[in-house]
Coordinates of C-alpha atoms in Angstrom, one line a residue:
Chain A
X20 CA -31.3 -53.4 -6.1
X21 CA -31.2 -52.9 -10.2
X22 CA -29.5 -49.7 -10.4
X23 CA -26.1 -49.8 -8.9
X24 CA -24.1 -46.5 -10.1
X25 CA -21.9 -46.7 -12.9
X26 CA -18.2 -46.8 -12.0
X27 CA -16.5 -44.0 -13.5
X28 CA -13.5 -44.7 -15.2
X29 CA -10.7 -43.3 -17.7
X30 CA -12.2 -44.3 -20.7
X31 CA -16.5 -44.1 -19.4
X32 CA -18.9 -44.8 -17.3
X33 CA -18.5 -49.1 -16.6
X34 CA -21.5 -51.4 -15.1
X35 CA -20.4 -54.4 -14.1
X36 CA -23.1 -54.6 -10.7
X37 CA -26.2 -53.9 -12.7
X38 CA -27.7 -54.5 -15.8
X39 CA -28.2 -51.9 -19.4
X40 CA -31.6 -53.0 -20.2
X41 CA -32.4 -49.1 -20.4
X42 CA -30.3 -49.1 -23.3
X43 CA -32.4 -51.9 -25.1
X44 CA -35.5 -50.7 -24.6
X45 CA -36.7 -51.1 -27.8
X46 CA -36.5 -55.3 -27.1
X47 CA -38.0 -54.7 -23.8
X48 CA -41.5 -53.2 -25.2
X49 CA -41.4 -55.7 -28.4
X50 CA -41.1 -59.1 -25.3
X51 CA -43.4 -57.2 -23.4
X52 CA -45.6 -56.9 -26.6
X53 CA -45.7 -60.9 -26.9
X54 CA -43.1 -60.9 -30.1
X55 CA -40.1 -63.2 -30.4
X56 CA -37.2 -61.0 -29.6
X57 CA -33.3 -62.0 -30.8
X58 CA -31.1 -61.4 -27.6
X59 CA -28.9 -58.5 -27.3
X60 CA -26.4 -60.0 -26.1
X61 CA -24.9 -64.0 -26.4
X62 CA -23.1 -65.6 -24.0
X63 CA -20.7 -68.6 -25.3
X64 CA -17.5 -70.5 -25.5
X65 CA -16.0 -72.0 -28.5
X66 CA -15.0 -75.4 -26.2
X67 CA -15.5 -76.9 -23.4
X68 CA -12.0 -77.9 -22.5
X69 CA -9.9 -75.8 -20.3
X70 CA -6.2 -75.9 -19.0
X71 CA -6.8 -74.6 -15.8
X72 CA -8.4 -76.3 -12.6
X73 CA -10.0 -73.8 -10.9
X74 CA -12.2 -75.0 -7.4
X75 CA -14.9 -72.7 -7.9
X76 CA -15.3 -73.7 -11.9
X77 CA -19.3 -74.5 -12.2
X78 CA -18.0 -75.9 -15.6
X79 CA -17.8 -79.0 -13.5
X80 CA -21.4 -78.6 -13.2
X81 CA -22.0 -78.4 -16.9
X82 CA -21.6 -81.5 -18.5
X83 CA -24.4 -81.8 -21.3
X84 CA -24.8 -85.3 -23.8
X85 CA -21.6 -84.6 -25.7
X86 CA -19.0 -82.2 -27.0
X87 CA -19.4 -81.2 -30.5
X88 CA -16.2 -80.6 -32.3
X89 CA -16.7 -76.8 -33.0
X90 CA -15.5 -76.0 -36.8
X91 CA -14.8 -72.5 -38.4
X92 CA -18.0 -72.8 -40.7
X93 CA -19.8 -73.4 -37.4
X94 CA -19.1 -70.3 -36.0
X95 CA -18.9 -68.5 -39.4
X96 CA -22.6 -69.7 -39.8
X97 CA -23.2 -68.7 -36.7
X98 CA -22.0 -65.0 -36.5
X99 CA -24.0 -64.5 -39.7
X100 CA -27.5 -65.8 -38.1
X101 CA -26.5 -63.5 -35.1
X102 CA -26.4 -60.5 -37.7
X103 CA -29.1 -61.4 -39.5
X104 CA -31.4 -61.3 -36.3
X105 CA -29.8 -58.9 -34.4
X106 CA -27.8 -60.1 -31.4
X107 CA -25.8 -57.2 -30.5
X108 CA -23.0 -58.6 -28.3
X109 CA -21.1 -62.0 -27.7
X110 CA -19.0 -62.6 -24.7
X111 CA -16.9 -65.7 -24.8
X112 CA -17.4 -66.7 -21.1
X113 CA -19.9 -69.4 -20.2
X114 CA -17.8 -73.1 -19.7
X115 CA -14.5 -73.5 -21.3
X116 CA -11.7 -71.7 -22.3
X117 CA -12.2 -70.0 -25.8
X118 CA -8.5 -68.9 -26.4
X119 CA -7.5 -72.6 -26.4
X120 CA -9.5 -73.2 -29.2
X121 CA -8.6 -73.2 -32.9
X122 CA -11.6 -71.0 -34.1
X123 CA -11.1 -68.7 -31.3
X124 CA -9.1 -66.6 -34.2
X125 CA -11.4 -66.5 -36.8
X126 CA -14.3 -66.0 -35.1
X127 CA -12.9 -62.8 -33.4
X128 CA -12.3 -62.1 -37.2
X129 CA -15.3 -62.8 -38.5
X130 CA -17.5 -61.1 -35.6
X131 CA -15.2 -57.9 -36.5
X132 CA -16.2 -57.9 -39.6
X133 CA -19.4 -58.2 -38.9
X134 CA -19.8 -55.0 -36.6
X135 CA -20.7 -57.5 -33.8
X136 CA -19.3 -56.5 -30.2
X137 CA -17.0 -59.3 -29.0
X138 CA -16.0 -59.5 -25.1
X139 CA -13.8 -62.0 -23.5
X140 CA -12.9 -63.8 -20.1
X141 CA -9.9 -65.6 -20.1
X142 CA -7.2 -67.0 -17.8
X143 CA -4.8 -65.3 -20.3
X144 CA -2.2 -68.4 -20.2
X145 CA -2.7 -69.3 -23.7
X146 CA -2.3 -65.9 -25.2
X147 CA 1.5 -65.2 -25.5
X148 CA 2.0 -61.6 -26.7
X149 CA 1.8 -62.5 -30.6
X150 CA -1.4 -64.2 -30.3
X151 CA -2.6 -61.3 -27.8
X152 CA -1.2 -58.5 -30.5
X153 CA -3.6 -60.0 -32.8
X154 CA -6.9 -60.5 -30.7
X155 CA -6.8 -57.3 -28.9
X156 CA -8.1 -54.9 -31.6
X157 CA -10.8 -57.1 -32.4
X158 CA -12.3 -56.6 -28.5
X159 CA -14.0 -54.4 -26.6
X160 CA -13.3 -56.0 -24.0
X161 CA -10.9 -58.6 -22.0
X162 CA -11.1 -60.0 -18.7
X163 CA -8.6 -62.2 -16.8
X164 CA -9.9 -64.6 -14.6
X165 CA -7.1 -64.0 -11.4
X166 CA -8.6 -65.5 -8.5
X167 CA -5.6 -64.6 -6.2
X168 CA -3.2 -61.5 -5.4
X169 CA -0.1 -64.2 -4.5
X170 CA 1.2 -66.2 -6.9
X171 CA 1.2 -69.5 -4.1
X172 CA -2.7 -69.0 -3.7
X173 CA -3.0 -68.3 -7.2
X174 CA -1.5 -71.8 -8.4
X175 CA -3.2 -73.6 -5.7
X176 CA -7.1 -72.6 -6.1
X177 CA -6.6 -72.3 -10.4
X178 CA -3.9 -75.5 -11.1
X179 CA -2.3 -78.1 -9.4
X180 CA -0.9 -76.9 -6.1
X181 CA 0.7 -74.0 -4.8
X182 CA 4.3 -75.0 -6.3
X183 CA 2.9 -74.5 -9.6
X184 CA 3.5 -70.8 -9.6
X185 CA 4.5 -70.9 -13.3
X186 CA 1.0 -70.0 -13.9
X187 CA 0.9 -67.1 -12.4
X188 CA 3.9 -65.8 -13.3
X189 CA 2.5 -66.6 -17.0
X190 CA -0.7 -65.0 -16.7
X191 CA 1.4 -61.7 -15.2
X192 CA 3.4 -61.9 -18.4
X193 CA 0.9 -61.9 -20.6
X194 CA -2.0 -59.5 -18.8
X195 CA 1.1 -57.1 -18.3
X196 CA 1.9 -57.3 -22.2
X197 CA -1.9 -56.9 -23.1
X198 CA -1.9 -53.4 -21.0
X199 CA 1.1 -52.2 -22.5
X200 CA 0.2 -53.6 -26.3
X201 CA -3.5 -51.7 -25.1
X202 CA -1.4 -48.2 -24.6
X203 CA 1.1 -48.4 -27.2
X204 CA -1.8 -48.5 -30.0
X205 CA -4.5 -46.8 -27.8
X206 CA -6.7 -49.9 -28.4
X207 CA -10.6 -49.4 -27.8
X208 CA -10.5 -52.5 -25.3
X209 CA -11.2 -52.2 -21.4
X210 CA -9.0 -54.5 -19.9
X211 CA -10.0 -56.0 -16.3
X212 CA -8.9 -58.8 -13.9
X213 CA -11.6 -61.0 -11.8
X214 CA -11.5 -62.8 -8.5
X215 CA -14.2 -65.2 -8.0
X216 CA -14.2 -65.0 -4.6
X217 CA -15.1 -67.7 -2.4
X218 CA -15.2 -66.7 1.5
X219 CA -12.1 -68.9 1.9
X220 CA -10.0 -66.5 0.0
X221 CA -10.4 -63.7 1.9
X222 CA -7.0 -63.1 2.9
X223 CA -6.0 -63.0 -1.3
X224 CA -8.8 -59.7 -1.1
X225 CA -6.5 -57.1 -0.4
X226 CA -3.3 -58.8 -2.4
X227 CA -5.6 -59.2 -5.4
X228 CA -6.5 -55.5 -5.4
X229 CA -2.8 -54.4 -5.2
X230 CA -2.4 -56.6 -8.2
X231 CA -4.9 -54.8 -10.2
X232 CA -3.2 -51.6 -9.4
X233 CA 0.1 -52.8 -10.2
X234 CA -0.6 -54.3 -13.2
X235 CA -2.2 -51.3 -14.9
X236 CA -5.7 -52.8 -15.7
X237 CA -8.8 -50.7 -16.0
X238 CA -10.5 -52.6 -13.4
X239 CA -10.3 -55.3 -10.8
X240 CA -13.8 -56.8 -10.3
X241 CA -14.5 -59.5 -7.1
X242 CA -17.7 -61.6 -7.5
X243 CA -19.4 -64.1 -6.0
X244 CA -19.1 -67.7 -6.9
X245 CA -22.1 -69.0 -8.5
X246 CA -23.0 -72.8 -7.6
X247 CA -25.9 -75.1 -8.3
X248 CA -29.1 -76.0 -6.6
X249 CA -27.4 -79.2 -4.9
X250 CA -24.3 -76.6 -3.4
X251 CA -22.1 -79.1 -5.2
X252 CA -19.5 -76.5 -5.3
X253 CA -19.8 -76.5 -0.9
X254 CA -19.8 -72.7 -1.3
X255 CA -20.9 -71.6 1.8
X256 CA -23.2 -68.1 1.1
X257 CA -23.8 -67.1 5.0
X258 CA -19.5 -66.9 5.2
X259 CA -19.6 -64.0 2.6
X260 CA -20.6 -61.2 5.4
X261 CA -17.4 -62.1 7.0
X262 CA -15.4 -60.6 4.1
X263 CA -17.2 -57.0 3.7
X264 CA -14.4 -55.1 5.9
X265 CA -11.9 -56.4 3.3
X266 CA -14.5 -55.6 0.5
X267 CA -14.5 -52.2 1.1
X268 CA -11.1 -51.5 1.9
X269 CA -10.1 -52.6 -1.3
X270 CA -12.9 -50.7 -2.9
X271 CA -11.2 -48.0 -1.5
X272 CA -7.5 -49.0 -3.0
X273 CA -9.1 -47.6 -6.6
X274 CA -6.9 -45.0 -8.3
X275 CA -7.8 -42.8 -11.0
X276 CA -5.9 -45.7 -13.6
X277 CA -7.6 -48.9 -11.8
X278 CA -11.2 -48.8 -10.2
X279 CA -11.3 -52.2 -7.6
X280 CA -15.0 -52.8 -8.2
X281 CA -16.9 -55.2 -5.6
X282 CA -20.2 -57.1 -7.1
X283 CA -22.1 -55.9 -4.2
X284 CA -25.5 -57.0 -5.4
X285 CA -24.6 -60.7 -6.6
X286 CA -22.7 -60.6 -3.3
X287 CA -25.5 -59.6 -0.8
X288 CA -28.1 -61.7 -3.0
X289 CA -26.4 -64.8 -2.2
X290 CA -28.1 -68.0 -2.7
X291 CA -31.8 -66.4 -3.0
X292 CA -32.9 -65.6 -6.0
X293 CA -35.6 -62.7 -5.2
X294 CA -37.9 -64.0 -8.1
X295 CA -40.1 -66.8 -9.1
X296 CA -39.9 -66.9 -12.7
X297 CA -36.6 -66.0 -15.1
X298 CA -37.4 -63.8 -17.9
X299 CA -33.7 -63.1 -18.8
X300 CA -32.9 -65.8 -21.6
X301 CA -34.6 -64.0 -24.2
X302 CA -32.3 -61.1 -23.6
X303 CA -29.1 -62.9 -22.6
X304 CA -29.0 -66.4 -24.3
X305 CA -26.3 -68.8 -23.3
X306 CA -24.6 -71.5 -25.5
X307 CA -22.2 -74.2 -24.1
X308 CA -18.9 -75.0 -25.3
X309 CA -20.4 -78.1 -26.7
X310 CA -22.3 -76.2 -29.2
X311 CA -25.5 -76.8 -27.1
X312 CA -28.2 -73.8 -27.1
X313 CA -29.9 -73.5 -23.8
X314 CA -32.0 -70.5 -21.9
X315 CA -29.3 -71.0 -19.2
X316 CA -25.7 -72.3 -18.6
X317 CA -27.3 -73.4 -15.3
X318 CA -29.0 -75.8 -17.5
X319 CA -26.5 -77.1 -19.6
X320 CA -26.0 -80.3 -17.8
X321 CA -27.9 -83.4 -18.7
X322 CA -30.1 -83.3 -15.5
X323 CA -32.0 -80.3 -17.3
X324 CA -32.4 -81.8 -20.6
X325 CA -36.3 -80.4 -21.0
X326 CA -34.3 -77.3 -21.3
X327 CA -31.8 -78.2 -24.6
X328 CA -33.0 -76.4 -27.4
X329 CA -30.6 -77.5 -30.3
X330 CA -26.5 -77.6 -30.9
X331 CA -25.5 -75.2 -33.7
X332 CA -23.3 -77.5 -34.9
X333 CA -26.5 -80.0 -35.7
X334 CA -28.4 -77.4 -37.5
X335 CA -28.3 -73.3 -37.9
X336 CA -28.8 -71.3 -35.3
X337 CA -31.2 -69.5 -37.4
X338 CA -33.2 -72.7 -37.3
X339 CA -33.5 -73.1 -33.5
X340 CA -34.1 -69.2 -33.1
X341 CA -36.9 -69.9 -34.7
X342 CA -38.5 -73.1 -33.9
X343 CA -40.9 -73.1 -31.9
X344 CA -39.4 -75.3 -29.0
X345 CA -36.9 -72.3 -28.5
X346 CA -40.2 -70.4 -27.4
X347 CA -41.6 -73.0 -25.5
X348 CA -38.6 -73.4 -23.7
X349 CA -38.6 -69.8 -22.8
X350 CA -42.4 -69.6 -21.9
X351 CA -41.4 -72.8 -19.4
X352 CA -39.3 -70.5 -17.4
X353 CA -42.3 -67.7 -17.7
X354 CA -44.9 -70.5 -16.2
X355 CA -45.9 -71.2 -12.7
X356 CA -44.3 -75.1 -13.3
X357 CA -41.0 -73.6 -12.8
X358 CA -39.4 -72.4 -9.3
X359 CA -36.3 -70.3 -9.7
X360 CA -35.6 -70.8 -5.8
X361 CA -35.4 -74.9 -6.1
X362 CA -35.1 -75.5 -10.0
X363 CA -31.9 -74.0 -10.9
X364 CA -28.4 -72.9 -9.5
X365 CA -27.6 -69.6 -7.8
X366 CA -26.9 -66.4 -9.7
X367 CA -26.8 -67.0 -13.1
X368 CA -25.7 -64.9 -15.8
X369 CA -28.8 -63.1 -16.5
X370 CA -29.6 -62.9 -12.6
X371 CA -29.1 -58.7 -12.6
X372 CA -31.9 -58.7 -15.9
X373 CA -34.1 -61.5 -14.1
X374 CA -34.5 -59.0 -11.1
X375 CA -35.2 -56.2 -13.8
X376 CA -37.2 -58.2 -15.8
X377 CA -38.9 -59.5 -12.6
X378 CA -39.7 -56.4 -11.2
X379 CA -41.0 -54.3 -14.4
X380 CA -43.4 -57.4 -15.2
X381 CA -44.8 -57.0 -11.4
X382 CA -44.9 -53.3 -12.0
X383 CA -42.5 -53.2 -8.4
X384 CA -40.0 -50.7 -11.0
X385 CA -40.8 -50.3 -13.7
X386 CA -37.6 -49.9 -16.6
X387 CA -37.1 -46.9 -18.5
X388 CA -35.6 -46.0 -21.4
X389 CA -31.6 -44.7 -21.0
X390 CA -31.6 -41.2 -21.8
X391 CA -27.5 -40.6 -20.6
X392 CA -25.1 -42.1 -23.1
X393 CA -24.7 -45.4 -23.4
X394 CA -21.8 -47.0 -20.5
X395 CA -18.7 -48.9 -22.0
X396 CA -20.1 -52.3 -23.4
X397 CA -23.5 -51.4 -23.6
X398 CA -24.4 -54.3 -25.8
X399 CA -23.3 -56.9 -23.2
X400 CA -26.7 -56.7 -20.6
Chain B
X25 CA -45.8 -59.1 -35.7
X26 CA -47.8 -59.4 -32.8
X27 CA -49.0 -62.9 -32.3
X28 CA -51.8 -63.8 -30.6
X29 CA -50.4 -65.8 -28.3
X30 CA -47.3 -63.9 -26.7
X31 CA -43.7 -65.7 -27.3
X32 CA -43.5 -64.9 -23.3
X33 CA -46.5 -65.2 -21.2
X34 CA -46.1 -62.7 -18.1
X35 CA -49.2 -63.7 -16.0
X36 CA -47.3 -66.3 -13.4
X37 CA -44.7 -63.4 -11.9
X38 CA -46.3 -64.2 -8.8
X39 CA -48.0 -67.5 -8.9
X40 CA -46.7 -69.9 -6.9
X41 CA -45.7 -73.3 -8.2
X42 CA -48.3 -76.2 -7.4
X43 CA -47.1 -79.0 -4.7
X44 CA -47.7 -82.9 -5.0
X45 CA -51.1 -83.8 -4.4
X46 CA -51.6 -86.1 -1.3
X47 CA -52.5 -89.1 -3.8
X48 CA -48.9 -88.8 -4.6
X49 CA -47.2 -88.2 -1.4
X50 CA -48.9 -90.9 0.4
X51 CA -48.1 -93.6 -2.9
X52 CA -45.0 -96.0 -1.9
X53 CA -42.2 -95.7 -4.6
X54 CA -43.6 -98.8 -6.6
X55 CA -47.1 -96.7 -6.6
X56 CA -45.4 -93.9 -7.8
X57 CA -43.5 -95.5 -10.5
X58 CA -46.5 -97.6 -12.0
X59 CA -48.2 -94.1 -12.4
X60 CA -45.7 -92.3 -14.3
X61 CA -45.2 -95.5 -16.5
X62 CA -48.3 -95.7 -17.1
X63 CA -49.3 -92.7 -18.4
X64 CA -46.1 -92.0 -20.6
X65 CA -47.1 -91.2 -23.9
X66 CA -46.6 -94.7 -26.0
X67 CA -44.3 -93.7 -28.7
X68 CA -41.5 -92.5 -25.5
X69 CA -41.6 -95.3 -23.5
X70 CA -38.6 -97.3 -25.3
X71 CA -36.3 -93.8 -25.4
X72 CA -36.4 -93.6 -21.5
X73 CA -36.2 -95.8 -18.4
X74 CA -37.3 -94.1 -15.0
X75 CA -34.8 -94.1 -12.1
X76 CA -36.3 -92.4 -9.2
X77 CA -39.5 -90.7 -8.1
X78 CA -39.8 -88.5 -4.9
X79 CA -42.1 -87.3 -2.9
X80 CA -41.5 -84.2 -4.0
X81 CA -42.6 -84.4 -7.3
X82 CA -39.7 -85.2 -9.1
X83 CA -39.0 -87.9 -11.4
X84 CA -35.7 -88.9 -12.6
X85 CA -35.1 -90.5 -15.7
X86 CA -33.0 -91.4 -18.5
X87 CA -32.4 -92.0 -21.9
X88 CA -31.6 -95.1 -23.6
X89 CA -30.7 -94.0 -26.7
X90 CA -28.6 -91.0 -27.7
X91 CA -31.1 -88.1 -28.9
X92 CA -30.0 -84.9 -31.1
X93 CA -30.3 -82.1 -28.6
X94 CA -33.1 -80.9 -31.4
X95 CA -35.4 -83.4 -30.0
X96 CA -34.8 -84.2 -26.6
X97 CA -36.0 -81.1 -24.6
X98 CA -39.5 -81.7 -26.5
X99 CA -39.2 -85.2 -25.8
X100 CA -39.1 -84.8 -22.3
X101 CA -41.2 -81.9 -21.9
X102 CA -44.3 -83.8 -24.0
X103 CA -43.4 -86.6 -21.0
X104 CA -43.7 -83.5 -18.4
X105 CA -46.9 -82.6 -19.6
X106 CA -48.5 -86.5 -19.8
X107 CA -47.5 -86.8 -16.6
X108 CA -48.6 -82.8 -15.3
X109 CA -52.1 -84.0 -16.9
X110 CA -53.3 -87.6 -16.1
X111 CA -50.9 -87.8 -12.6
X112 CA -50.2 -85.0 -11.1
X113 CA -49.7 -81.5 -12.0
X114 CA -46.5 -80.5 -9.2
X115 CA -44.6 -83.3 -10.9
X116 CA -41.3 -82.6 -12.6
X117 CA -39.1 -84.8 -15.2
X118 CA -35.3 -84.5 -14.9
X119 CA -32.5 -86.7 -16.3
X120 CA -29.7 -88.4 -14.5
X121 CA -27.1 -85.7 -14.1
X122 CA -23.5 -86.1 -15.4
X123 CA -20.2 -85.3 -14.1
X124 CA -17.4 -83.4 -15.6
X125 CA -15.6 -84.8 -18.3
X126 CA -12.9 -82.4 -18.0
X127 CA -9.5 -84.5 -17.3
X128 CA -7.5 -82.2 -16.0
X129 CA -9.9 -80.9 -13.6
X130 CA -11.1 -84.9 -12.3
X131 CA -7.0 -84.8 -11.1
X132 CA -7.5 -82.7 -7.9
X133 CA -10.5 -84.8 -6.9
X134 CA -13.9 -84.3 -8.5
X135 CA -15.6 -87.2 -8.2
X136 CA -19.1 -88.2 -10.0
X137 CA -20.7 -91.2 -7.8
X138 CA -23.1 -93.5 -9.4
X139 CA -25.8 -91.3 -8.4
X140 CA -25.0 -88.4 -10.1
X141 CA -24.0 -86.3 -7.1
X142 CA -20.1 -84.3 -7.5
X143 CA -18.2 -84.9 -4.2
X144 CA -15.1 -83.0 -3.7
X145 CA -12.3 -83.4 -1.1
X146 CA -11.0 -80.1 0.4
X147 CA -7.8 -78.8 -1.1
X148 CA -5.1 -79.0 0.9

């Protein structure tokens, strides 16, 4: 199930149903040879707030001890421990809304100046087209969170109700500004819209897909929603089978501008994660909105507390890299006292390298080094 | 630099994790609880009070005092493994889970009950 094909776009080849492990390789023999690896890649937000309300958030699930107030010397410190031990890639996803934030700015800046690759998912209503005109060169990548192809559906599953269709018609605004700001200056940055699609919004499938196509965007991707080991988000993985029809016809809506790309593996995987142990987090490290450091946003919440490593706003980042508790934490994961299946939430970030991982430690398939050219974003596993 | 002991240890790909011995499953909840008590290690007891024990192996607690997030993973998991050694090696330690504090979002109808469950009502 690791190696999906590429989707072949305008501007390269684009993996967004598989992992690029292949293209690290180097970390993979170094873990494998029992050293303390840096990640390639850093998943984070810069907050935990957010001005949306989506139903499917897991934020709502991710509720650690507190909220640190994250500070421009915070991330500046940060950014520079990440160069100094190699992380290769940061995507501003995980559980808040980074463009809301007042260091969203400077750390794009700063992680430009850096040389470090910078990717970010957004709902796009806080990024009017000055503010976008700015932050556009400094990606490689920006994705709009549109969880509906009608702008009714759209306000009702992401804000208030489905009279709210300002919201929509905001986001439209502003994604459609971003994809004409992207051509205009022939920007570097692949520009996507996602549905998180729960099986209740199958009838926004097709609608969605025409949106992608209208709008001009790269891609329109449709995952999975991800919820936790108690299903506190009710989302109901045996109902997904009923929307493959739909899946594939708007697969087959793609145009040479805008590929419709379906997460088929996260998708069919459902709630089963086909390993015991999670050997992703040392590749793909996650840090909360809060400033908290943990192996997994599936852990951020007080309930896994064993898991909390450090907050970068307490101390460096450098510092927890480094202590030992990071690696214990890790080697937790790696140990027979933890059960993917019952102790954590379903299809976390790293889940495509966990399989990888998973299955080149058992020797099932074993990884390889790349020897094409690198995909678009290769330094986001 | 190759350590002697790996950062990662990739022996347990396959083990299986162990299950509550049946002193522990047959132990009524007071049982239960006077064996975790009584084998935290002393200088912890004060930062946590324990809330639940199941059958299953897991223990729920919390902490009484706010710890930097430095200190509490290695505060719990030196509890974990006091408890793995002199109790039972299947059990778990988890704290009380806590809702969103997201305002916004608590408007269409999150709730957090007292025990640390989310309930939603269907959107209409």
């Amino acid at each position: 199930m690791t190696t999906s094909a590429p989707v072949q776009t305008k501007e390269g080849a684009l993996i967004l149903d598989s992992h690029k492990l292949r293209w690290h390789y180097d970390r993979v023999e170094e873990w494998e040879a029992g050293e303390r690896i840096a990640p390639v890649s850093v998943d984070m937000a810069l907050t935990r707030a957010c001005g949306a309300m989506c139903e499917f958030c897991y934020a709502i699930v991710q509720e650690s001890q507190e909220r640190s107030n994250i500070k421009v010397n915070h991330v500046r410190q940060l950014l520079d421990d990440f160069k100094e031990i190699g992380v290769r890639g940061v995507s501003l996803i995980s559980d808040g809304e980074s463009t809301i934030s007042p260091v969203y700015v400077p750390f794009l800046e700063h992680a430009h100046e850096l040389g470090i690759d910078v990717g970010n998912a957004t709902n796009g209503w806080e990024l009017p087209p000055e503010k976008m005109e700015r932050v556009l060169p400094l990606l490689k990548w920006m994705r709009f969170t549109v969880v509906a192809g009608t702008p009714k559906a759209f306000a009702r599953i992401m804000y208030k109700g489905s009279d709210h269709t300002q919201v929509f018609w905001r986001a439209m605004h502003h994604i459609s500004h971003a994809v004409q700001f992207k051509r205009r200056k022939k920007l570097d940055v692949t520009l996507g819209i996602q549905m998180v699609l729960m099986p209740q919004y199958k009838d926004e499938i097709l609608p969605f897909a025409q949106l992608g196509l209208d709008l001009g965007v790269d891609y329109a991707v449709i995952k999975h929603c991800s919820d936790d080991e108690q299903g506190s988000l009710g989302v109901n993985y045996s109902k997904y089978q009923e929307t493959y029809d739909m899946l594939h016809q708007a697969e087959g809506m793609s145009t040479e501008q805008t590929k419709v790309i379906v997460k088929w593996d996260k998708i069919r995987d459902g709630d089963t994660a086909p390993y015991k142990r999670v050997y992703g987090p040392p590749f793909l490290l996650q840090i909360s909105g809060s400033g908290l450091v943990a192996p997994s946003g599936q852990f951020f919440n007080t309930r896994y507390s064993k898991f909390h490593i450090g907050n970068f706003t307490e101390e460096r980042f450098l510092d927890i890299f480094r202590s030992d508790r990071y690696w214990e934490t890790m080697n937790y994961l790696a140990s027979p006292y933890f059960d993917a299946k019952t102790m954590m939430g379903t299809l976390p970030i790293q889940h495509y390298i966990n399989v990888a991982l998973d299955r080149h430690v058992r020797r099932v398939e074993l990884l390889r080094p790349a020897t094409e050219p690198p995909p678009l974003h290769v330094n986001f596993l | 630099m190759v350590r002697v002991r790996p950062a990662v240890d990739l022996s347990f790909a396959e083990v299986e994790v162990p299950h509550p011995g049946e002193a522990w499953r047959v132990a009524t909840v007071a049982e239960r609880h006077g064996l975790v008590m009584a084998h935290l290690p002393i200088d912890v007891g004060p930062c946590v009070r324990l809330l639940k024990t199941s059958q299953s192996g897991s223990v729920i607690m919390e902490l009484t005092q706010h710890v930097l997030a430095a200190s509490r993973g290695k505060l719990l998991m030196r509890i974990e493994q006091a408890v793995k050694h002199y109790v039972d090696p299947a059990i778990t330690v988890w704290l009380e889970p806590k809702g969103d504090k997201n305002a916004l979002r608590l408007l269409r109808g999150i709730e957090v009950k007292e025990d640390g469950t989310i309930e939603k009502e269907p959107l209409t």
